[in-house]
PDB file of C-alpha atoms in Angstrom:
ATOM      1  CA  MET A  16     141.070-109.265 116.734  1.00 49.00           C
ATOM      2  CA  ALA A  17     138.905-112.087 115.457  1.00 50.00           C
ATOM      3  CA  LYS A  18     140.095-113.838 112.780  1.00 51.00           C
ATOM      4  CA  LYS A  19     138.079-112.893 109.205  1.00 51.00           C
ATOM      5  CA  GLN A  20     136.107-115.672 108.236  1.00 54.00           C
ATOM      6  CA  GLN A  21     136.519-116.872 105.114  1.00 61.00           C
ATOM      7  CA  GLN A  22     133.904-117.180 102.613  1.00 71.00           C
ATOM      8  CA  ARG A  23     132.446-121.016 101.566  1.00 76.00           C
ATOM      9  CA  PRO A  24     133.213-121.593  98.340  1.00 86.00           C
ATOM     10  CA  THR A  25     129.855-122.484  96.513  1.00 93.00           C
ATOM     11  CA  CYS A  26     129.158-125.307  93.648  1.00 96.00           C
ATOM     12  CA  MET A  27     130.028-123.943  90.002  1.00 97.00           C
ATOM     13  CA  PHE A  28     127.301-125.851  88.914  1.00 98.00           C
ATOM     14  CA  CYS A  29     124.246-125.309  90.838  1.00 97.00           C
ATOM     15  CA  GLY A  30     125.456-122.218  92.742  1.00 96.00           C
ATOM     16  CA  SER A  31     124.875-124.309  96.229  1.00 95.00           C
ATOM     17  CA  SER A  32     126.873-123.071  99.394  1.00 92.00           C
ATOM     18  CA  GLU A  33     126.887-126.613 100.291  1.00 92.00           C
ATOM     19  CA  PRO A  34     130.306-128.016 101.197  1.00 92.00           C
ATOM     20  CA  VAL A  35     132.166-128.849  97.724  1.00 93.00           C
ATOM     21  CA  THR A  36     133.682-132.235  97.331  1.00 92.00           C
ATOM     22  CA  LYS A  37     136.665-133.584  95.195  1.00 90.00           C
ATOM     23  CA  GLU A  38     135.255-134.152  91.661  1.00 92.00           C
ATOM     24  CA  HIS A  39     137.551-136.152  89.568  1.00 93.00           C
ATOM     25  CA  ILE A  40     137.861-134.814  85.937  1.00 95.00           C
ATOM     26  CA  PHE A  41     137.573-138.132  84.282  1.00 94.00           C
ATOM     27  CA  ARG A  42     135.861-140.749  86.392  1.00 94.00           C
ATOM     28  CA  SER A  43     138.659-142.689  88.138  1.00 90.00           C
ATOM     29  CA  SER A  44     136.735-146.278  87.569  1.00 91.00           C
ATOM     30  CA  TRP A  45     137.784-146.206  84.198  1.00 91.00           C
ATOM     31  CA  LYS A  46     141.551-146.348  84.910  1.00 85.00           C
ATOM     32  CA  LYS A  47     141.161-150.056  85.361  1.00 85.00           C
ATOM     33  CA  ASN A  48     139.121-150.609  82.386  1.00 86.00           C
ATOM     34  CA  LEU A  49     141.307-148.464  80.106  1.00 85.00           C
ATOM     35  CA  GLU A  50     144.518-148.833  78.356  1.00 73.00           C
ATOM     36  CA  VAL A  51     145.970-145.853  79.930  1.00 63.00           C
ATOM     37  CA  ASN A  52     149.342-147.288  81.324  1.00 54.00           C
ATOM     38  CA  GLN A  53     151.344-144.053  82.792  1.00 51.00           C
ATOM     39  CA  ASP A  54     154.310-146.037  81.345  1.00 53.00           C
ATOM     40  CA  LEU A  55     153.129-146.140  77.953  1.00 54.00           C
ATOM     41  CA  VAL A  56     155.435-146.181  75.318  1.00 48.00           C
ATOM     42  CA  LEU A  57     153.804-146.433  71.908  1.00 51.00           C
ATOM     43  CA  LEU A  58     154.946-143.485  70.526  1.00 53.00           C
ATOM     44  CA  PRO A  59     158.745-143.354  70.715  1.00 58.00           C
ATOM     45  CA  GLY A  60     159.907-139.712  71.695  1.00 60.00           C
ATOM     46  CA  VAL A  61     156.638-138.428  73.590  1.00 59.00           C
ATOM     47  CA  GLU A  62     157.213-137.269  76.876  1.00 63.00           C
ATOM     48  CA  ARG A  63     154.307-138.020  79.396  1.00 63.00           C
ATOM     49  CA  LYS A  64     154.663-134.605  80.910  1.00 68.00           C
ATOM     50  CA  PHE A  65     151.852-132.448  82.489  1.00 70.00           C
ATOM     51  CA  ARG A  66     152.852-128.822  82.778  1.00 71.00           C
ATOM     52  CA  ARG A  67     151.753-125.429  83.680  1.00 71.00           C
ATOM     53  CA  TYR A  68     152.518-121.821  82.649  1.00 71.00           C
ATOM     54  CA  ARG A  69     152.298-118.608  84.007  1.00 70.00           C
ATOM     55  CA  GLN A  70     149.297-116.654  82.557  1.00 63.00           C
ATOM     56  CA  ASP A  71     151.151-113.320  82.939  1.00 70.00           C
ATOM     57  CA  ASP A  72     154.880-114.177  81.119  1.00 74.00           C
ATOM     58  CA  GLY A  73     154.463-117.739  80.147  1.00 70.00           C
ATOM     59  CA  SER A  74     157.108-119.064  82.501  1.00 78.00           C
ATOM     60  CA  MET A  75     156.779-122.796  83.248  1.00 76.00           C
ATOM     61  CA  VAL A  76     155.583-123.396  87.047  1.00 75.00           C
ATOM     62  CA  ARG A  77     155.050-126.948  86.958  1.00 73.00           C
ATOM     63  CA  ASP A  78     156.589-130.166  85.584  1.00 72.00           C
ATOM     64  CA  THR A  79     155.480-133.481  86.784  1.00 71.00           C
ATOM     65  CA  SER A  80     154.285-136.761  85.517  1.00 67.00           C
ATOM     66  CA  GLU A  81     150.962-136.576  86.171  1.00 67.00           C
ATOM     67  CA  ASP A  82     148.084-139.234  86.424  1.00 72.00           C
ATOM     68  CA  LEU A  83     145.453-138.676  84.228  1.00 80.00           C
ATOM     69  CA  PHE A  84     143.207-139.863  86.687  1.00 84.00           C
ATOM     70  CA  SER A  85     144.366-137.754  89.671  1.00 83.00           C
ATOM     71  CA  VAL A  86     143.297-134.731  88.146  1.00 87.00           C
ATOM     72  CA  ILE A  87     140.657-133.041  90.516  1.00 91.00           C
ATOM     73  CA  VAL A  88     138.387-130.008  91.011  1.00 93.00           C
ATOM     74  CA  LYS A  89     137.318-128.871  94.317  1.00 93.00           C
ATOM     75  CA  ARG A  90     134.332-126.599  93.429  1.00 94.00           C
ATOM     76  CA  VAL A  91     131.567-129.270  92.871  1.00 96.00           C
ATOM     77  CA  CYS A  92     129.032-130.067  95.845  1.00 96.00           C
ATOM     78  CA  ALA A  93     128.000-133.620  96.616  1.00 95.00           C
ATOM     79  CA  PRO A  94     124.702-133.662  94.810  1.00 96.00           C
ATOM     80  CA  CYS A  95     126.114-132.300  91.780  1.00 97.00           C
ATOM     81  CA  ASN A  96     129.184-134.846  91.859  1.00 95.00           C
ATOM     82  CA  ASN A  97     126.760-137.940  92.741  1.00 95.00           C
ATOM     83  CA  LYS A  98     123.821-137.056  90.426  1.00 97.00           C
ATOM     84  CA  TRP A  99     123.214-135.701  87.281  1.00 97.00           C
ATOM     85  CA  MET A 100     127.559-135.468  86.638  1.00 97.00           C
ATOM     86  CA  ASN A 101     127.495-138.983  87.347  1.00 97.00           C
ATOM     87  CA  ASP A 102     124.792-139.671  85.379  1.00 97.00           C
ATOM     88  CA  LEU A 103     126.484-138.359  82.507  1.00 97.00           C
ATOM     89  CA  ASP A 104     129.820-140.224  82.809  1.00 97.00           C
ATOM     90  CA  SER A 105     127.523-143.475  82.622  1.00 96.00           C
ATOM     91  CA  ILE A 106     125.510-142.294  79.824  1.00 96.00           C
ATOM     92  CA  VAL A 107     129.062-142.200  77.788  1.00 96.00           C
ATOM     93  CA  GLU A 108     130.518-144.908  79.660  1.00 96.00           C
ATOM     94  CA  PRO A 109     130.010-147.310  76.451  1.00 94.00           C
ATOM     95  CA  TRP A 110     131.441-145.021  73.653  1.00 94.00           C
ATOM     96  CA  VAL A 111     134.663-144.103  75.823  1.00 94.00           C
ATOM     97  CA  PHE A 112     135.558-147.796  76.652  1.00 93.00           C
ATOM     98  CA  ASN A 113     134.972-148.352  72.472  1.00 91.00           C
ATOM     99  CA  PRO A 114     134.187-145.584  70.255  1.00 90.00           C
ATOM    100  CA  ASP A 115     134.452-147.755  67.363  1.00 86.00           C
ATOM    101  CA  ASP A 116     131.663-150.036  68.163  1.00 86.00           C
ATOM    102  CA  ASP A 117     128.056-148.700  66.743  1.00 82.00           C
ATOM    103  CA  ASP A 118     125.912-150.281  69.435  1.00 82.00           C
ATOM    104  CA  ASN A 119     127.650-148.063  71.919  1.00 80.00           C
ATOM    105  CA  ARG A 120     126.239-144.691  70.153  1.00 85.00           C
ATOM    106  CA  CYS A 121     124.340-142.418  73.082  1.00 90.00           C
ATOM    107  CA  ASP A 122     122.327-139.445  72.798  1.00 94.00           C
ATOM    108  CA  PRO A 123     124.259-136.628  71.055  1.00 95.00           C
ATOM    109  CA  ASN A 124     122.692-133.873  73.445  1.00 96.00           C
ATOM    110  CA  GLU A 125     123.489-135.953  76.153  1.00 97.00           C
ATOM    111  CA  PHE A 126     127.073-136.546  75.058  1.00 97.00           C
ATOM    112  CA  ARG A 127     127.418-132.990  74.504  1.00 98.00           C
ATOM    113  CA  ARG A 128     126.530-132.191  77.762  1.00 98.00           C
ATOM    114  CA  TRP A 129     129.081-134.194  79.207  1.00 98.00           C
ATOM    115  CA  ALA A 130     131.838-133.292  76.878  1.00 98.00           C
ATOM    116  CA  ILE A 131     131.385-129.501  78.080  1.00 98.00           C
ATOM    117  CA  LYS A 132     131.007-130.328  81.394  1.00 98.00           C
ATOM    118  CA  VAL A 133     134.880-132.175  81.115  1.00 98.00           C
ATOM    119  CA  ALA A 134     135.935-129.025  79.205  1.00 98.00           C
ATOM    120  CA  LEU A 135     134.634-126.818  82.508  1.00 98.00           C
ATOM    121  CA  LEU A 136     136.146-128.678  84.874  1.00 97.00           C
ATOM    122  CA  ARG A 137     139.291-129.063  82.913  1.00 95.00           C
ATOM    123  CA  ILE A 138     139.254-125.266  82.464  1.00 96.00           C
ATOM    124  CA  HIS A 139     138.643-124.526  86.114  1.00 95.00           C
ATOM    125  CA  TYR A 140     141.687-126.824  86.783  1.00 91.00           C
ATOM    126  CA  ASP A 141     144.064-124.613  85.164  1.00 88.00           C
ATOM    127  CA  ALA A 142     142.622-121.279  84.811  1.00 90.00           C
ATOM    128  CA  PRO A 143     139.460-120.480  86.808  1.00 93.00           C
ATOM    129  CA  MET A 144     138.838-116.901  85.407  1.00 94.00           C
ATOM    130  CA  ALA A 145     138.644-118.114  82.098  1.00 95.00           C
ATOM    131  CA  VAL A 146     135.496-120.101  82.298  1.00 97.00           C
ATOM    132  CA  GLU A 147     132.858-118.223  81.251  1.00 98.00           C
ATOM    133  CA  PRO A 148     130.009-117.466  84.247  1.00 97.00           C
ATOM    134  CA  GLU A 149     126.934-118.586  82.494  1.00 97.00           C
ATOM    135  CA  ASP A 150     128.104-122.032  81.269  1.00 98.00           C
ATOM    136  CA  PRO A 151     128.099-123.980  84.591  1.00 98.00           C
ATOM    137  CA  PRO A 152     125.082-123.049  85.080  1.00 98.00           C
ATOM    138  CA  ARG A 153     123.483-123.511  82.051  1.00 98.00           C
ATOM    139  CA  ILE A 154     124.963-126.813  81.826  1.00 97.00           C
ATOM    140  CA  TYR A 155     123.328-127.999  85.267  1.00 98.00           C
ATOM    141  CA  ALA A 156     120.033-126.277  84.048  1.00 97.00           C
ATOM    142  CA  GLY A 157     120.323-129.203  81.240  1.00 96.00           C
ATOM    143  CA  GLU A 158     120.723-126.655  78.265  1.00 95.00           C
ATOM    144  CA  ASP A 159     122.631-126.904  75.225  1.00 96.00           C
ATOM    145  CA  ILE A 160     125.402-123.978  74.750  1.00 97.00           C
ATOM    146  CA  PRO A 161     125.915-123.561  70.836  1.00 96.00           C
ATOM    147  CA  GLU A 162     129.054-121.513  71.469  1.00 96.00           C
ATOM    148  CA  TRP A 163     130.698-124.709  72.332  1.00 97.00           C
ATOM    149  CA  HIS A 164     131.666-127.291  69.311  1.00 96.00           C
ATOM    150  CA  VAL A 165     132.170-130.868  70.462  1.00 97.00           C
ATOM    151  CA  PHE A 166     134.412-133.027  68.190  1.00 95.00           C
ATOM    152  CA  ILE A 167     134.982-136.807  68.206  1.00 94.00           C
ATOM    153  CA  GLY A 168     137.605-139.006  66.906  1.00 91.00           C
ATOM    154  CA  HIS A 169     139.514-142.427  67.812  1.00 87.00           C
ATOM    155  CA  THR A 170     143.276-143.386  68.080  1.00 86.00           C
ATOM    156  CA  ALA A 171     144.911-146.137  66.719  1.00 83.00           C
ATOM    157  CA  GLU A 172     147.082-146.667  69.758  1.00 79.00           C
ATOM    158  CA  PRO A 173     145.554-146.221  73.094  1.00 82.00           C
ATOM    159  CA  GLU A 174     146.305-142.877  74.762  1.00 80.00           C
ATOM    160  CA  HIS A 175     145.855-140.843  77.651  1.00 80.00           C
ATOM    161  CA  ARG A 176     145.966-137.272  77.408  1.00 83.00           C
ATOM    162  CA  HIS A 177     144.440-133.651  78.366  1.00 89.00           C
ATOM    163  CA  SER A 178     145.188-129.982  77.353  1.00 89.00           C
ATOM    164  CA  LEU A 179     144.136-126.734  77.462  1.00 91.00           C
ATOM    165  CA  CYS A 180     144.655-123.780  74.727  1.00 91.00           C
ATOM    166  CA  GLY A 181     143.225-120.947  73.724  1.00 92.00           C
ATOM    167  CA  ILE A 182     143.514-117.160  72.518  1.00 92.00           C
ATOM    168  CA  GLY A 183     142.417-114.411  74.178  1.00 93.00           C
ATOM    169  CA  PRO A 184     141.923-111.880  76.689  1.00 94.00           C
ATOM    170  CA  VAL A 185     140.656-113.276  79.821  1.00 94.00           C
ATOM    171  CA  GLN A 186     138.263-110.663  81.601  1.00 95.00           C
ATOM    172  CA  LEU A 187     139.898-110.723  85.475  1.00 91.00           C
ATOM    173  CA  ALA A 188     136.993-108.937  86.910  1.00 92.00           C
ATOM    174  CA  ILE A 189     134.078-111.161  85.594  1.00 94.00           C
ATOM    175  CA  GLY A 190     135.514-114.085  84.462  1.00 95.00           C
ATOM    176  CA  GLY A 191     134.796-115.686  80.787  1.00 97.00           C
ATOM    177  CA  LYS A 192     137.147-113.865  78.054  1.00 96.00           C
ATOM    178  CA  ALA A 193     136.736-110.970  75.860  1.00 95.00           C
ATOM    179  CA  PHE A 194     136.991-112.798  72.554  1.00 95.00           C
ATOM    180  CA  GLY A 195     138.885-115.716  71.102  1.00 94.00           C
ATOM    181  CA  ILE A 196     139.094-119.036  71.524  1.00 95.00           C
ATOM    182  CA  THR A 197     139.327-122.015  74.010  1.00 96.00           C
ATOM    183  CA  GLN A 198     140.013-126.051  73.348  1.00 95.00           C
ATOM    184  CA  VAL A 199     140.220-128.568  75.468  1.00 96.00           C
ATOM    185  CA  SER A 200     141.161-131.834  74.237  1.00 94.00           C
ATOM    186  CA  TRP A 201     141.522-135.257  75.973  1.00 94.00           C
ATOM    187  CA  THR A 202     141.944-138.768  75.228  1.00 92.00           C
ATOM    188  CA  LEU A 203     140.756-141.966  77.120  1.00 92.00           C
ATOM    189  CA  GLY A 204     142.122-144.949  75.486  1.00 89.00           C
ATOM    190  CA  HIS A 205     140.994-145.147  72.274  1.00 90.00           C
ATOM    191  CA  SER A 206     138.212-141.961  72.551  1.00 93.00           C
ATOM    192  CA  LEU A 207     139.199-138.693  71.529  1.00 93.00           C
ATOM    193  CA  VAL A 208     137.209-135.670  72.547  1.00 96.00           C
ATOM    194  CA  THR A 209     137.899-131.966  71.405  1.00 95.00           C
ATOM    195  CA  ALA A 210     135.763-129.074  72.719  1.00 97.00           C
ATOM    196  CA  LEU A 211     136.230-125.797  71.535  1.00 96.00           C
ATOM    197  CA  ARG A 212     134.408-122.742  73.290  1.00 97.00           C
ATOM    198  CA  VAL A 213     134.276-119.797  70.798  1.00 96.00           C
ATOM    199  CA  HIS A 214     133.564-116.531  73.075  1.00 96.00           C
ATOM    200  CA  GLY A 215     132.535-113.604  70.487  1.00 93.00           C
ATOM    201  CA  ILE A 216     131.395-113.046  67.115  1.00 91.00           C
ATOM    202  CA  ASP A 217     134.219-110.766  66.091  1.00 91.00           C
ATOM    203  CA  GLU A 218     136.866-111.752  63.377  1.00 91.00           C
ATOM    204  CA  VAL A 219     139.012-113.053  65.806  1.00 88.00           C
ATOM    205  CA  SER A 220     136.615-115.378  67.416  1.00 90.00           C
ATOM    206  CA  LYS A 221     135.357-116.464  64.421  1.00 90.00           C
ATOM    207  CA  ASN A 222     138.775-117.356  62.521  1.00 91.00           C
ATOM    208  CA  CYS A 223     140.465-119.375  65.332  1.00 87.00           C
ATOM    209  CA  PHE A 224     137.085-121.631  64.574  1.00 89.00           C
ATOM    210  CA  LEU A 225     137.193-121.616  61.010  1.00 89.00           C
ATOM    211  CA  ASN A 226     141.246-121.962  61.218  1.00 88.00           C
ATOM    212  CA  PHE A 227     140.372-124.866  63.344  1.00 86.00           C
ATOM    213  CA  ARG A 228     137.587-126.735  60.648  1.00 84.00           C
ATOM    214  CA  GLN A 229     140.207-125.483  57.602  1.00 85.00           C
ATOM    215  CA  TYR A 230     142.617-127.603  59.594  1.00 80.00           C
ATOM    216  CA  ASN A 231     140.511-130.407  60.231  1.00 77.00           C
ATOM    217  CA  GLY A 232     139.300-130.456  56.823  1.00 72.00           C
ATOM    218  CA  VAL A 233     143.141-130.728  54.958  1.00 68.00           C
ATOM    219  CA  ARG A 234     143.831-133.658  57.591  1.00 66.00           C
ATOM    220  CA  ARG A 235     140.749-135.220  56.062  1.00 65.00           C
ATOM    221  CA  GLY A 236     138.734-135.090  59.083  1.00 63.00           C
ATOM    222  CA  VAL A 237     140.851-136.238  61.836  1.00 80.00           C
ATOM    223  CA  VAL A 238     137.642-135.465  64.048  1.00 88.00           C
ATOM    224  CA  ARG A 239     133.471-135.029  63.342  1.00 90.00           C
ATOM    225  CA  GLU A 240     131.417-132.801  65.361  1.00 92.00           C
ATOM    226  CA  VAL A 241     128.792-133.395  67.254  1.00 95.00           C
ATOM    227  CA  THR A 242     126.584-130.421  66.827  1.00 94.00           C
ATOM    228  CA  PRO A 243     123.406-129.273  68.264  1.00 94.00           C
ATOM    229  CA  THR A 244     120.905-130.805  66.277  1.00 94.00           C
ATOM    230  CA  ALA A 245     122.664-133.950  66.005  1.00 92.00           C
ATOM    231  CA  THR A 246     120.445-137.177  66.028  1.00 88.00           C
ATOM    232  CA  GLU A 247     123.384-139.806  66.458  1.00 80.00           C
TER     233      GLU A 247
END
């Protein structure tokens, strides 16, 4: 009996059936320019660990000391990888290297698109079905997605972190979440980005986002939002 041929995965952004490539979530060339040493010990007592948990019972399935720049997603075609995604990385690169320099500010719309692109890749790395199905094609088409809220900040000491968290049930049949919120955060050197995706207009979804903003306000603005209407 002939073996059943496996269907080739399509690009999560453009939908192309061209062979997918290995896409680094965080531009690998940044490693030599950023202070993100894996052995960084400027924060005593903080473990440099990357952990994965089962979605059904919350038990740990992975506990490694993973390099920030080795995090790879294999669901992107070469044209997307080498063209618009690479262009976005280049646009934000000056800000990533020095977020305190006012001359390094970039177009806020392009910055939001970059941040959402990174967030989508990071979600797919851990929980592919949690990605809202319509989000990758919209980013590919150059659209803004107002359900995504992008916040930026800077750290006093160079850091290297990336995390995914959230609340709300994943719709396993069609993907995305029925309601709730998804948060992706990362730090590259001194630059900090937090991207929040609100998954509905119900009270749970709205309150999750409001709680984040309230906490940020109590902390006197640890991060600032880059809104869809921002001019800088």
